Amino acid sequence: MQSSKPIIEVKNLEKKYDSADVLKDIDGVVNQGQVICVIGPSGAGKSTFLRCLNLLEKPTSGTVLFEGMDLGSLKINELTTLRERMGMVFQSFNLFPNMTVIENLKLAPVRVKHMSDEEATKKAKELLDRVGLSEKADVYPSSLSGGQQQRVAIARALAMDPEVMLFDEPTSALDPEMVGEVLAVMKELADEGMTMVVVTHEMGFAREVADEVWFMADGYILEKNEPNELFNNPQNDRAKDFIGKIINA
Amino acid sequence: MTIKGKHVLQAVLALCLSLLFFVSFSNVTTNDQTAYAADNSLQKVKEKGTLVVATSPDYPPYEFQTTKNGNSKIVGMDMSVAKKVAKGLGVKLVVKSMSFDSLLVAIETGKADVAIGGINPTAKRRQSVDFTHIYYSGGQSFLVNKAEKLKYSSRAKLKNQKVGAQTGTLQYDLAKQRIPGVTVKGMDKNTDLVLALKTHKVAAVGMETPTAKAYVENDSSLAMIPSGYKLNKNDVGAAIAAPKGSTALINAMNKSVDQIKKQNLTDGYLKTAGTYMKTNTNNTSMFHYWKYFAKGVEYTMIISAISVVFGVLLGTLLALMRFSHNKLVHAIAVAYIEFVRGTPLMVQVMFVYFGIGIIVNLPALLSGIIAVSLNSGAYVAEIIRGGIDSVAKGQTEASQSLGLNRTDTMRYVVMPQALKNIWPALGNEFISLIKESSIVSIIGVTDLIYQLNIVRADTYRGVMPVFIAMILYFIMTFILTRILNHYEGKMNHAK
């Protein structure tokens, strides 16, 4: 299912907050159907990197190409069309608390894609079924567990039929017993051929599911490799140190 | 734009607002000058067929309200004089009521043709308006507590004492200048001054003799002493005020005024006023006056309810403008909010009624509603801004990541959550509107405070009407609080 058709290309990406460099000289290509896991210590700039991909953060310099289109040149209304093609899942779920679960799923298809209510409802039900939460359609998010909320958030992003899914530490805020259910949904998604960029601390998931693992530290991508290579035989010293600590933990 | 540049822009905009303010008011003088150039004052009144007279009906026996066949009506000596004058001009009399402080402004800004209200034509006042001849001069007296009548039997004995007088009146200036060592305590209303006298906060209250006489007749614990002031004839007595330069109108009115003076018609007028006052004080039970209070509650509720709706609409608009990426739009909103929050509501009410009134003639009630709405909008804008800020940033990001534009994000995601967060604060704003809207009484809107003052003036009872008004305000805000709590509970349930 994997092809070598690049969906996202990043060139010389830099991000500065005031005077602090958060991202430095980032290059990378995400091909269609690929699952990229981004790992690294806290403060490495992983989340910022991810957020630069759909322009929730504006890069200070460098280019991000989405299917060959330069994101830096987009106007605000073009930006929203771009974003509907890239789903994002957040660490803190960010479900809309003022809407029921199914309303959360229907909002964007109806408002952005101008889908009919009926059609959107049908689609939302299918997606809830897929993440195993059909019976929760009419409850408010606050009555769900963290794991359930994150599964709803994934379904909500999928409702827009995105070409790429970005995951920003999707399991970090979860109680340990709920991590599995969310990872299972993500794995299923990967198996179906979804292009995914996942910032994560779940090394097991990265090893099993990723096509490529990118190791980030201090704002740089220091090493990119297949998961087995990177975990078993890291080349970069920082990567060695990081992976050594994780394995010994 | 740098931070500093932004502040400069806001300051400039705020300054523009104040300039607008200034220009509107300075128009007053321009109008006067044109009036000088061509005095069409009399012609104007005759063409309209009405003489609009501004008065402050809380000053018996000069002018006060009474109930006749269930309808409230302004009566008193001044009203008889006004009727006679209007008749002399061959036009219909229209009476417009407002606070005493607003009378002269009203004629300067064209809200009324003339003002009557026991106004002393002092030199100071002559600088801004013209006066007819004096139609009545009742002399000056002091009201004292009966028990202290011997202690304070003459003006000389008031030396080094506290003496009360209405602010901005002849009595105030006289007391200040002619009683050695005196401390003059100025208040807006005679009813308040008499209350101060009865509670021994002042030793005496300076007032016109007929007014003092009316108090003595209606309250057995009071007595009056002669003032013994020797006064310039031009300064004492009451005259009708008209805009500066309206000589033709003044001359025409003087014909009737001279007749009144010559035939001593005011004696008869006072007698009639006395009968009305008797009917007023015959039954000073507050139940007897329930209609006044009911009307006051009605107007207070109308003003607050309409103003809160427009205040929320305007406030939402301003809050969204504040979040705009357009720097000019943002600066306009900030300047508006800062300017309105930085000026008193009372000034704003007068500005809308008298200032804007020069360009568009707005009725008092509408002016009051507009001013209160504009004021509330600024406060609501800040409440809503706080509410929007209180919605987690992740909500906006999640919405944007789904491809929703800024408008939809605001409308479906941020605003509903913000509204829920600010509901208690909005409720507080509504409650304070009910209370603060009372300021519109100064331009003659018949809200609860206005009616309260009428009832106090009519019944010579200082405290009871205040107590009733207090209870009525409390009932209004209490019911409102319950309703708001009910909805707040509902919203929490939905979550």
XYZ file of C-alpha atoms in Angstrom:
744
model
C 0.000 0.000 0.000
C 2.962 2.232 0.558
C 4.125 4.239 -2.397
C 6.902 6.703 -2.835
C 4.528 9.540 -3.637
C 5.454 12.282 -1.183
C 2.519 13.924 0.594
C 4.423 16.156 2.959
C 7.874 17.585 2.270
C 9.655 19.730 4.807
C 12.698 21.781 3.837
C 14.940 23.844 6.131
C 12.095 24.400 8.557
C 12.907 26.742 11.436
C 10.774 28.047 14.270
C 11.735 30.711 16.760
C 9.775 32.025 19.714
C 11.114 35.491 20.414
C 14.801 34.572 20.481
C 14.549 30.883 21.435
C 15.124 28.445 18.580
C 12.622 25.644 18.883
C 13.130 24.020 15.496
C 16.348 24.133 13.525
C 17.005 23.014 9.990
C 14.321 20.355 9.773
C 14.081 18.282 6.593
C 11.839 15.344 5.965
C 9.494 13.597 3.571
C 6.301 11.742 4.396
C 5.149 9.456 1.619
C 1.616 8.328 1.015
C 0.604 5.464 3.267
C 3.642 5.886 5.486
C 3.475 5.912 9.266
C 6.123 8.168 10.791
C 6.674 8.127 14.534
C 8.507 11.091 16.014
C 10.232 10.311 19.299
C 12.640 12.153 21.546
C 13.026 13.749 24.969
C 10.638 16.428 26.252
C 11.352 19.868 24.860
C 12.853 18.468 21.697
C 10.352 20.378 19.561
C 8.315 17.344 18.455
C 4.896 18.918 19.011
C 5.961 22.220 17.475
C 7.182 20.339 14.424
C 3.842 18.550 14.102
C 1.894 21.790 14.518
C 3.973 23.419 11.800
C 2.691 20.794 9.375
C -0.889 22.111 9.458
C 0.178 25.628 10.293
C -1.262 25.801 13.794
C 2.210 27.242 14.299
C 3.643 29.512 11.659
C 7.198 28.512 10.720
C 9.768 31.283 11.038
C 11.461 30.164 7.833
C 11.714 27.207 5.493
C 9.001 25.509 3.477
C 6.344 22.901 4.086
C 4.900 21.379 0.911
C 1.606 19.512 1.018
C 1.174 17.560 -2.207
C 3.554 20.003 -3.792
C 1.650 23.066 -2.539
C 3.678 25.584 -0.525
C 1.787 26.173 2.720
C 3.596 29.422 3.414
C 1.930 31.022 0.402
C -1.620 30.163 1.459
C -4.232 32.740 2.378
C -6.469 32.253 5.400
C -9.401 30.744 3.480
C -7.046 28.397 1.604
C -5.590 27.402 4.940
C -8.928 26.023 6.112
C -9.244 23.921 2.938
C -5.777 22.563 3.600
C -6.584 21.743 7.195
C -9.684 19.778 6.357
C -7.394 17.405 4.446
C -5.137 16.877 7.473
C -6.759 15.443 10.566
C -5.235 16.197 13.941
C -5.564 14.437 17.269
C -4.435 16.285 20.383
C -2.917 15.152 23.632
C -5.826 16.668 25.577
C -8.546 15.398 23.176
C -10.111 18.876 22.764
C -13.612 17.575 22.211
C -16.207 20.347 22.188
C -17.884 20.087 25.603
C -20.939 22.042 24.472
C -21.920 19.352 21.953
C -22.856 15.689 22.195
C -20.471 13.099 20.788
C -22.300 12.826 17.489
C -22.560 16.603 17.180
C -18.783 16.765 17.633
C -18.419 14.431 14.663
C -20.989 16.184 12.476
C -19.939 19.812 12.932
C -17.098 19.964 10.401
C -18.680 17.788 7.672
C -21.848 19.909 7.804
C -20.184 23.336 8.166
C -17.088 22.808 6.037
C -18.051 20.121 3.513
C -21.706 21.203 3.390
C -22.806 17.623 3.877
C -26.514 17.108 4.530
C -27.478 16.429 8.122
C -28.688 12.978 7.222
C -25.506 12.057 5.423
C -23.340 13.449 8.228
C -25.314 11.503 10.835
C -24.881 8.287 8.859
C -21.173 8.840 8.483
C -20.760 9.774 12.165
C -22.540 6.585 13.233
C -20.291 4.473 11.018
C -17.190 6.088 12.491
C -18.404 5.695 16.073
C -19.071 2.070 15.324
C -15.546 1.769 13.984
C -14.012 3.124 17.219
C -16.435 0.993 19.243
C -18.517 3.823 20.730
C -21.862 3.575 18.909
C -23.816 3.596 22.142
C -22.221 6.895 23.250
C -23.493 8.981 20.307
C -25.855 11.152 22.318
C -23.909 11.731 25.505
C -21.727 14.755 26.270
C -17.933 14.282 26.225
C -17.593 15.010 29.954
C -19.300 11.706 30.753
C -16.704 9.686 28.809
C -13.412 8.255 30.034
C -10.173 9.668 28.623
C -9.684 6.692 26.321
C -13.213 6.998 24.990
C -12.779 10.736 24.476
C -9.612 10.192 22.472
C -11.327 7.566 20.317
C -14.135 10.055 19.645
C -11.493 12.659 18.766
C -9.955 10.265 16.227
C -13.393 9.552 14.769
C -14.069 13.297 14.598
C -10.878 13.862 12.602
C -11.697 10.920 10.326
C -15.144 12.344 9.593
C -13.487 14.816 7.230
C -11.848 12.014 5.215
C -8.364 13.430 5.708
C -5.416 12.330 3.604
C -3.009 12.572 6.524
C -3.555 12.147 10.256
C -1.352 14.011 12.715
C -1.214 12.659 16.273
C 0.244 14.846 19.004
C 1.086 12.504 21.898
C -2.378 10.971 21.743
C -1.902 8.690 24.756
C 0.163 10.880 27.096
C -2.837 12.182 29.005
C -4.427 8.808 29.469
C -4.503 6.446 32.430
C -2.334 3.426 31.607
C -5.253 1.013 31.271
C -6.745 3.152 28.507
C -3.656 3.512 26.351
C -4.257 0.143 24.673
C -7.712 0.927 23.295
C -6.483 4.118 21.635
C -3.363 2.506 20.184
C -5.519 -0.318 18.816
C -7.638 2.168 16.887
C -4.512 3.870 15.572
C -2.983 0.573 14.521
C -6.138 -0.357 12.656
C -5.968 2.964 10.888
C -2.347 2.348 9.905
C -3.226 -1.098 8.635
C -5.852 0.449 6.382
C -3.144 2.512 4.766
C -3.685 5.926 6.363
C -0.721 8.253 6.151
C 0.165 9.164 9.736
C 2.649 11.310 11.604
C 2.642 10.341 15.281
C 4.484 12.133 18.050
C 4.617 9.547 20.786
C 6.372 8.064 23.795
C 4.895 4.630 23.096
C 8.032 2.856 21.864
C 6.202 -0.444 21.466
C 3.743 1.175 19.081
C 6.533 2.903 17.156
C 8.478 -0.338 16.825
C 5.446 -2.282 15.667
C 3.573 0.142 13.461
C 5.993 2.791 12.171
C 7.595 2.601 8.766
C 10.139 5.128 9.885
C 11.067 6.608 13.237
C 12.458 10.128 13.511
C 14.485 10.940 16.590
C 14.358 14.602 17.652
C 16.389 16.465 20.265
C 17.149 20.166 20.850
C 15.124 21.212 17.829
C 16.944 18.993 15.347
C 15.984 15.723 13.715
C 19.120 13.818 14.626
C 18.331 10.411 13.183
C 15.793 8.838 10.821
C 15.589 5.125 10.329
C 13.463 2.017 10.237
C 12.271 1.217 13.737
C 14.315 -1.940 14.197
C 17.503 -0.230 13.120
C 16.909 2.834 15.211
C 15.935 1.003 18.365
C 18.544 -1.744 18.103
C 21.415 0.111 16.595
C 21.144 3.873 17.021
C 23.955 5.848 15.403
C 23.602 9.260 17.021
C 24.930 9.661 20.558
C 21.850 11.463 21.851
C 19.650 8.758 20.334
C 21.798 6.045 21.934
C 21.485 7.719 25.286
C 17.704 8.221 24.955
C 16.968 4.701 23.781
C 19.290 3.214 26.362
C 17.390 4.982 29.127
C 14.031 3.831 27.821
C 15.053 0.213 27.482
C 16.645 0.120 30.925
C 13.643 1.855 32.529
C 2.287 47.968 14.613
C 4.283 48.177 17.810
C 2.669 48.136 21.204
C 3.389 51.795 21.549
C 1.892 52.584 18.148
C -1.244 50.731 19.105
C -1.682 52.815 22.215
C -1.207 55.984 20.241
C -3.913 54.926 17.788
C -6.281 54.128 20.645
C -5.566 57.422 22.307
C -6.212 59.264 19.054
C -9.528 57.492 18.621
C -10.567 58.230 22.190
C -9.672 61.850 21.556
C -11.801 61.865 18.405
C -14.729 60.640 20.468
C -14.278 63.425 22.955
C -14.017 65.926 20.130
C -17.307 64.691 18.732
C -18.705 65.189 22.200
C -17.355 68.699 22.315
C -18.534 69.651 18.841
C -22.058 68.455 19.584
C -22.218 70.566 22.689
C -20.511 73.583 21.208
C -23.203 73.541 18.537
C -25.373 74.961 21.256
C -23.567 78.271 21.139
C -23.560 78.312 17.369
C -27.304 77.880 17.410
C -27.608 80.754 19.811
C -25.605 82.990 17.579
C -27.821 82.249 14.627
C -30.748 83.002 16.894
C -29.176 86.377 17.591
C -28.781 87.103 13.937
C -32.398 86.475 13.119
C -34.737 86.316 16.075
C -37.466 84.033 14.838
C -38.196 82.664 18.320
C -41.728 83.971 18.504
C -42.520 83.055 14.934
C -41.292 79.519 15.508
C -43.555 79.005 18.514
C -46.545 80.433 16.671
C -45.929 78.257 13.622
C -45.738 75.119 15.766
C -48.839 76.196 17.625
C -47.359 74.913 20.869
C -45.285 76.353 23.684
C -43.120 73.561 25.062
C -42.396 74.307 28.705
C -39.770 72.409 30.677
C -40.373 72.044 34.396
C -39.363 69.959 37.374
C -42.604 69.002 39.121
C -41.248 68.271 42.568
C -41.507 71.743 44.021
C -44.905 72.503 45.516
C -46.618 74.906 45.421
C -44.765 76.065 42.271
C -45.185 72.806 40.384
C -46.008 69.293 41.460
C -47.985 66.294 40.390
C -51.433 65.343 41.480
C -53.815 62.573 40.562
C -57.052 63.593 38.952
C -59.546 60.963 37.824
C -56.818 58.376 38.087
C -54.420 60.303 35.842
C -51.272 61.972 37.022
C -51.112 65.654 36.143
C -48.649 68.482 36.655
C -50.230 71.428 38.501
C -49.155 74.405 40.615
C -48.769 78.154 40.404
C -46.180 77.990 37.625
C -48.466 75.838 35.520
C -51.211 78.443 35.844
C -48.699 81.080 34.791
C -47.570 78.963 31.845
C -51.157 78.409 30.777
C -51.828 82.127 30.885
C -48.675 82.875 28.898
C -49.459 80.249 26.259
C -52.951 81.617 25.961
C -51.519 85.101 25.519
C -49.371 83.805 22.657
C -52.362 82.047 21.172
C -50.737 78.611 21.291
C -51.245 75.318 23.113
C -49.258 74.544 26.242
C -47.106 71.387 26.275
C -45.382 70.503 29.554
C -42.180 68.467 29.596
C -40.891 67.327 32.951
C -37.252 66.756 33.904
C -34.888 67.409 36.788
C -34.330 71.010 37.869
C -30.661 70.826 36.892
C -31.618 69.975 33.331
C -34.112 72.805 32.801
C -31.744 75.431 31.417
C -29.822 72.904 29.333
C -33.130 71.804 27.845
C -33.899 75.248 26.478
C -30.330 75.853 25.361
C -30.463 72.649 23.330
C -33.952 73.215 21.961
C -35.605 70.412 23.909
C -38.114 72.976 25.146
C -39.053 76.534 24.156
C -39.007 77.944 27.677
C -38.403 76.764 31.236
C -40.452 77.564 34.301
C -39.918 76.286 37.804
C -39.529 78.988 40.386
C -36.304 79.929 38.624
C -34.571 82.988 40.085
C -33.119 85.099 37.276
C -29.671 85.438 38.856
C -26.823 87.224 37.097
C -25.078 83.889 36.588
C -28.070 82.381 34.866
C -28.571 85.493 32.761
C -25.238 84.705 31.133
C -26.638 81.626 29.470
C -30.362 82.322 29.069
C -32.765 85.264 28.899
C -35.605 85.871 31.341
C -39.042 87.433 31.274
C -40.009 89.924 33.967
C -40.501 88.425 37.392
C -44.039 87.085 37.754
C -43.880 86.297 41.432
C -41.662 87.076 44.324
C -42.487 85.253 47.465
C -39.526 86.281 49.559
C -37.011 84.138 51.368
C -37.470 82.207 54.600
C -35.792 79.546 56.674
C -37.436 76.348 57.680
C -36.474 75.187 61.187
C -37.588 72.510 63.614
C -40.472 73.808 65.723
C -38.690 72.758 68.912
C -35.758 74.993 67.953
C -37.787 77.965 66.794
C -36.592 80.088 69.689
C -33.012 78.942 69.408
C -32.889 79.929 65.754
C -35.350 82.784 65.717
C -33.499 84.919 63.162
C -30.796 84.775 60.550
C -28.264 86.198 63.004
C -28.724 83.165 65.243
C -27.756 80.829 62.426
C -24.208 82.133 62.679
C -21.624 79.316 62.592
C -24.361 76.737 62.076
C -25.051 74.291 59.274
C -27.697 75.516 56.864
C -29.167 73.508 54.016
C -30.151 74.777 50.560
C -30.796 73.373 47.111
C -27.604 73.207 45.064
C -27.343 75.831 42.362
C -30.099 78.020 43.762
C -30.299 81.574 45.011
C -30.893 80.267 48.533
C -27.587 78.439 48.431
C -25.611 81.518 47.390
C -27.418 83.784 49.843
C -26.786 81.500 52.789
C -23.167 81.196 51.862
C -22.601 84.919 51.454
C -24.768 86.427 54.138
C -24.579 84.168 57.169
C -21.247 84.546 58.929
C -19.314 81.357 59.586
C -22.025 79.211 58.065
C -21.506 75.790 56.509
C -23.929 75.400 53.634
C -25.017 71.871 52.960
C -26.213 71.599 49.369
C -28.599 68.897 48.196
C -30.605 68.361 45.025
C -34.053 68.207 46.493
C -35.999 70.061 49.140
C -37.436 66.778 50.364
C -33.921 65.598 51.206
C -33.070 68.900 52.842
C -36.145 68.755 55.060
C -35.219 65.228 56.042
C -31.761 66.492 56.966
C -33.389 69.223 59.040
C -35.669 66.814 60.880
C -32.756 64.518 61.670
C -30.773 67.548 62.928
C -28.073 67.335 60.312
C -28.722 71.000 59.571
C -30.134 73.755 61.776
C -32.242 75.398 59.079
C -33.086 75.146 55.397
C -33.258 78.216 53.203
C -36.195 78.240 50.768
C -38.799 80.375 49.070
C -41.468 81.559 51.487
C -44.407 79.814 49.728
C -42.532 76.528 49.728
C -41.603 76.905 53.367
C -45.194 77.779 54.185
C -46.384 74.630 52.441
C -44.033 72.530 54.526
C -45.126 74.136 57.764
C -48.781 73.545 56.902
C -48.121 69.906 56.153
C -45.755 69.047 58.949
C -46.511 70.149 62.488
C -42.927 69.597 63.673
C -41.644 72.387 61.417
C -41.696 76.151 61.697
C -40.492 79.037 59.581
C -38.544 82.194 60.294
C -38.104 85.207 58.016
C -34.774 85.457 56.285
C -34.331 89.189 56.640
C -32.256 89.284 53.450
C -32.268 92.662 51.708
C -32.191 91.758 48.062
C -31.795 93.321 44.655
C -35.231 93.298 43.077
C -33.921 91.750 39.867
C -32.543 88.779 41.733
C -35.562 87.792 43.744
C -38.583 86.070 42.486
C -39.359 83.712 39.699
C -39.205 84.350 35.982
C -39.610 82.321 32.806
C -36.365 81.410 31.060
C -35.980 81.347 27.281
C -32.962 80.770 25.013
C -30.511 83.643 24.744
C -31.470 86.078 22.027
C -35.134 85.151 21.807
C -36.165 88.718 22.515
C -39.341 88.554 20.443
C -40.632 85.599 22.426
C -39.641 87.204 25.745
C -41.411 90.444 24.848
C -44.548 88.594 23.845
C -44.516 86.583 27.067
C -43.878 89.708 29.136
C -47.292 91.018 28.142
C -48.943 88.164 30.020
C -46.379 88.293 32.837
C -47.010 92.000 33.402
C -50.715 91.351 33.483
C -50.260 88.606 36.070
C -48.173 90.930 38.202
C -50.525 93.882 37.867
C -53.649 91.959 38.690
C -51.947 89.894 41.400
C -53.141 86.755 39.681
C -50.578 84.650 41.511
C -52.623 84.897 44.720
C -55.414 82.994 43.038
C -52.973 80.579 41.442
C -51.462 79.808 44.832
C -54.882 79.182 46.303
C -55.679 76.678 43.568
C -52.306 75.045 44.094
C -53.120 74.831 47.800
C -56.293 72.840 47.140
C -54.386 70.409 44.970
C -51.781 70.040 47.697
C -54.507 69.308 50.229
C -55.851 66.476 48.095
C -52.303 65.173 47.793
C -51.653 65.252 51.496
C -55.169 64.164 52.442
C -54.066 60.616 52.046
C -50.351 60.148 52.252
C -50.621 56.402 52.540
C -48.230 54.822 50.087
C -51.057 52.621 48.808
C -52.760 55.735 47.589
C -49.741 56.357 45.379
C -49.344 52.818 44.096
C -49.969 53.966 40.525
C -46.900 56.206 40.630
C -44.740 53.353 41.836
C -46.277 50.903 39.357
C -45.529 53.245 36.483
C -42.004 53.716 37.800
C -41.421 49.970 37.995
C -42.801 49.594 34.481
C -40.429 52.165 33.017
C -37.448 50.902 34.961
C -38.113 47.407 33.636
C -38.666 48.603 30.065
C -35.409 50.560 30.082
C -33.378 47.764 31.668
C -34.808 44.977 29.529
C -34.370 46.781 26.205
C -30.946 48.087 27.200
C -29.697 44.677 28.237
C -30.676 43.216 24.860
C -28.964 45.951 22.882
C -26.106 46.040 25.352
C -25.420 42.351 24.769
C -25.654 42.749 20.979
C -23.337 45.749 20.995
C -21.059 44.118 23.551
C -20.728 40.985 21.425
C -19.926 43.068 18.378
C -17.319 45.083 20.276
C -15.758 41.971 21.792
C -15.435 40.384 18.339
C -14.008 43.645 16.998
C -11.429 43.481 19.764
C -10.366 40.064 18.521
C -10.154 41.270 14.932
C -6.838 41.072 13.099
C -7.620 44.405 11.505
C -5.780 46.910 13.671
C -8.144 49.798 12.997
C -11.228 47.744 13.868
C -9.493 46.544 17.004
C -8.465 50.067 17.995
C -11.970 51.453 17.445
C -13.408 48.826 19.782
C -10.761 49.440 22.441
C -11.169 53.215 22.225
C -14.947 52.962 22.496
C -14.800 50.640 25.481
C -12.209 52.735 27.306
C -14.006 55.991 26.592
C -17.415 54.768 27.710
C -16.041 53.053 30.791
C -14.056 56.147 31.618
C -17.017 58.542 31.680
C -19.999 58.552 34.052
C -23.338 57.203 32.871
C -24.998 60.405 33.998
C -22.907 62.465 31.594
C -23.612 59.995 28.807
C -27.355 60.206 29.413
C -27.223 63.997 29.240
C -24.978 63.829 26.175
C -27.403 61.636 24.256
C -30.462 63.632 25.252
C -29.088 67.149 24.935
C -25.994 66.682 22.745
C -27.162 64.249 20.080
C -30.574 65.834 20.521
C -29.370 68.881 18.610
C -28.967 66.808 15.474
C -31.859 64.397 15.964
C -34.632 65.265 18.359
C -34.841 62.148 20.519
C -37.540 61.728 23.158
C -36.296 61.352 26.719
C -37.217 57.672 27.073
C -35.476 56.754 23.822
C -32.418 58.833 24.773
C -32.300 57.066 28.113
C -32.496 53.631 26.514
C -29.835 54.542 23.935
C -27.458 55.929 26.551
C -27.885 52.998 28.910
C -27.485 50.511 26.018
C -24.345 52.216 24.734
C -22.951 52.217 28.249
C -23.858 48.625 28.956
C -22.368 47.533 25.618
C -18.902 48.586 26.759
C -19.153 46.609 29.982
C -20.694 43.578 28.291
C -17.884 43.672 25.707
C -15.351 43.250 28.476
C -17.358 40.436 30.069
C -17.600 38.625 26.743
C -13.920 39.159 26.052
C -13.152 37.540 29.384
C -15.498 34.687 28.484
C -13.804 34.131 25.132
C -10.386 34.214 26.763
C -11.573 31.650 29.286
C -12.250 29.058 26.567
C -9.210 26.781 26.302
C -6.956 27.473 23.347
C -7.143 23.805 22.399
C -10.796 24.284 21.476
C -9.938 26.831 18.809
C -7.077 24.689 17.552
C -9.263 21.590 17.354
C -11.878 23.540 15.432
C -9.291 25.016 13.070
C -7.670 21.641 12.523
C -11.055 20.391 11.299
C -11.074 23.130 8.684
C -13.607 25.457 10.318
C -13.046 29.124 9.545
C -12.783 31.827 12.218
C -16.454 32.757 12.087
C -17.705 29.206 12.473
C -15.148 28.520 15.176
C -16.438 31.517 17.117
C -20.063 30.721 16.507
C -20.174 26.995 17.173
C -17.252 26.302 19.449
C -16.010 29.343 21.362
C -19.111 31.490 21.885
C -21.406 28.787 23.316
C -18.736 27.894 25.860
C -17.911 31.522 26.567
C -21.574 32.340 27.109
C -21.863 29.596 29.665
C -18.796 30.862 31.500
C -19.987 34.451 31.566
C -23.646 33.809 32.340
C -23.284 34.805 36.017
C -21.373 37.965 35.070
C -23.984 38.885 32.456
C -26.670 38.378 35.065
C -24.848 40.772 37.371
C -24.696 43.302 34.565
C -28.469 43.026 34.083
C -29.040 43.484 37.794
C -26.804 46.521 37.983
C -28.579 47.932 34.911
C -31.864 47.861 36.789
C -30.256 49.891 39.535
C -28.064 52.180 37.446
C -30.769 53.004 34.914
C -32.230 55.152 37.691
C -29.970 57.931 36.421
C -32.309 58.512 33.443
C -34.687 60.265 35.833
C -32.574 63.407 35.403
C -33.863 63.865 31.856
C -37.426 63.303 32.946
C -37.896 59.624 32.151
C -40.577 58.523 34.565
C -38.711 55.586 36.062
C -38.914 54.442 39.645
C -36.536 57.085 41.012
C -38.367 59.843 39.205
C -41.698 58.671 40.624
C -40.133 58.334 44.043
C -39.177 61.998 43.987
C -42.642 62.986 42.837
C -44.277 61.041 45.656
C -41.902 62.511 48.216
C -42.626 66.022 47.004
C -46.372 65.459 46.938
C -46.780 63.782 50.296
C -44.144 65.618 52.349
C -43.059 62.210 53.556
C -39.316 61.847 53.285
C -38.548 58.291 54.269
C -41.486 56.047 53.484
C -41.380 56.453 49.673
C -37.644 55.730 49.750
C -38.317 52.570 51.677
C -41.019 51.507 49.213
C -38.698 52.160 46.244
C -35.984 50.161 47.946
C -38.327 47.209 48.402
C -39.506 47.462 44.798
C -35.946 47.503 43.454
C -35.135 44.546 45.631
C -38.147 42.573 44.428
C -37.174 43.250 40.817
C -33.567 42.196 41.225
C -34.498 39.249 43.418
C -36.916 37.822 40.865
C -34.370 38.396 38.135
C -31.670 36.593 40.118
C -33.971 33.591 40.565
C -34.723 33.482 36.839
C -31.042 33.733 35.935
C -30.131 31.002 38.410
C -32.772 28.782 36.889
C -31.218 29.125 33.442
C -27.733 28.729 34.789
C -28.812 25.448 36.346
C -30.285 24.357 33.040
C -27.070 25.112 31.196
C -24.998 23.155 33.691
C -27.363 20.261 33.264
C -26.744 20.263 29.542
C -23.064 19.734 30.038
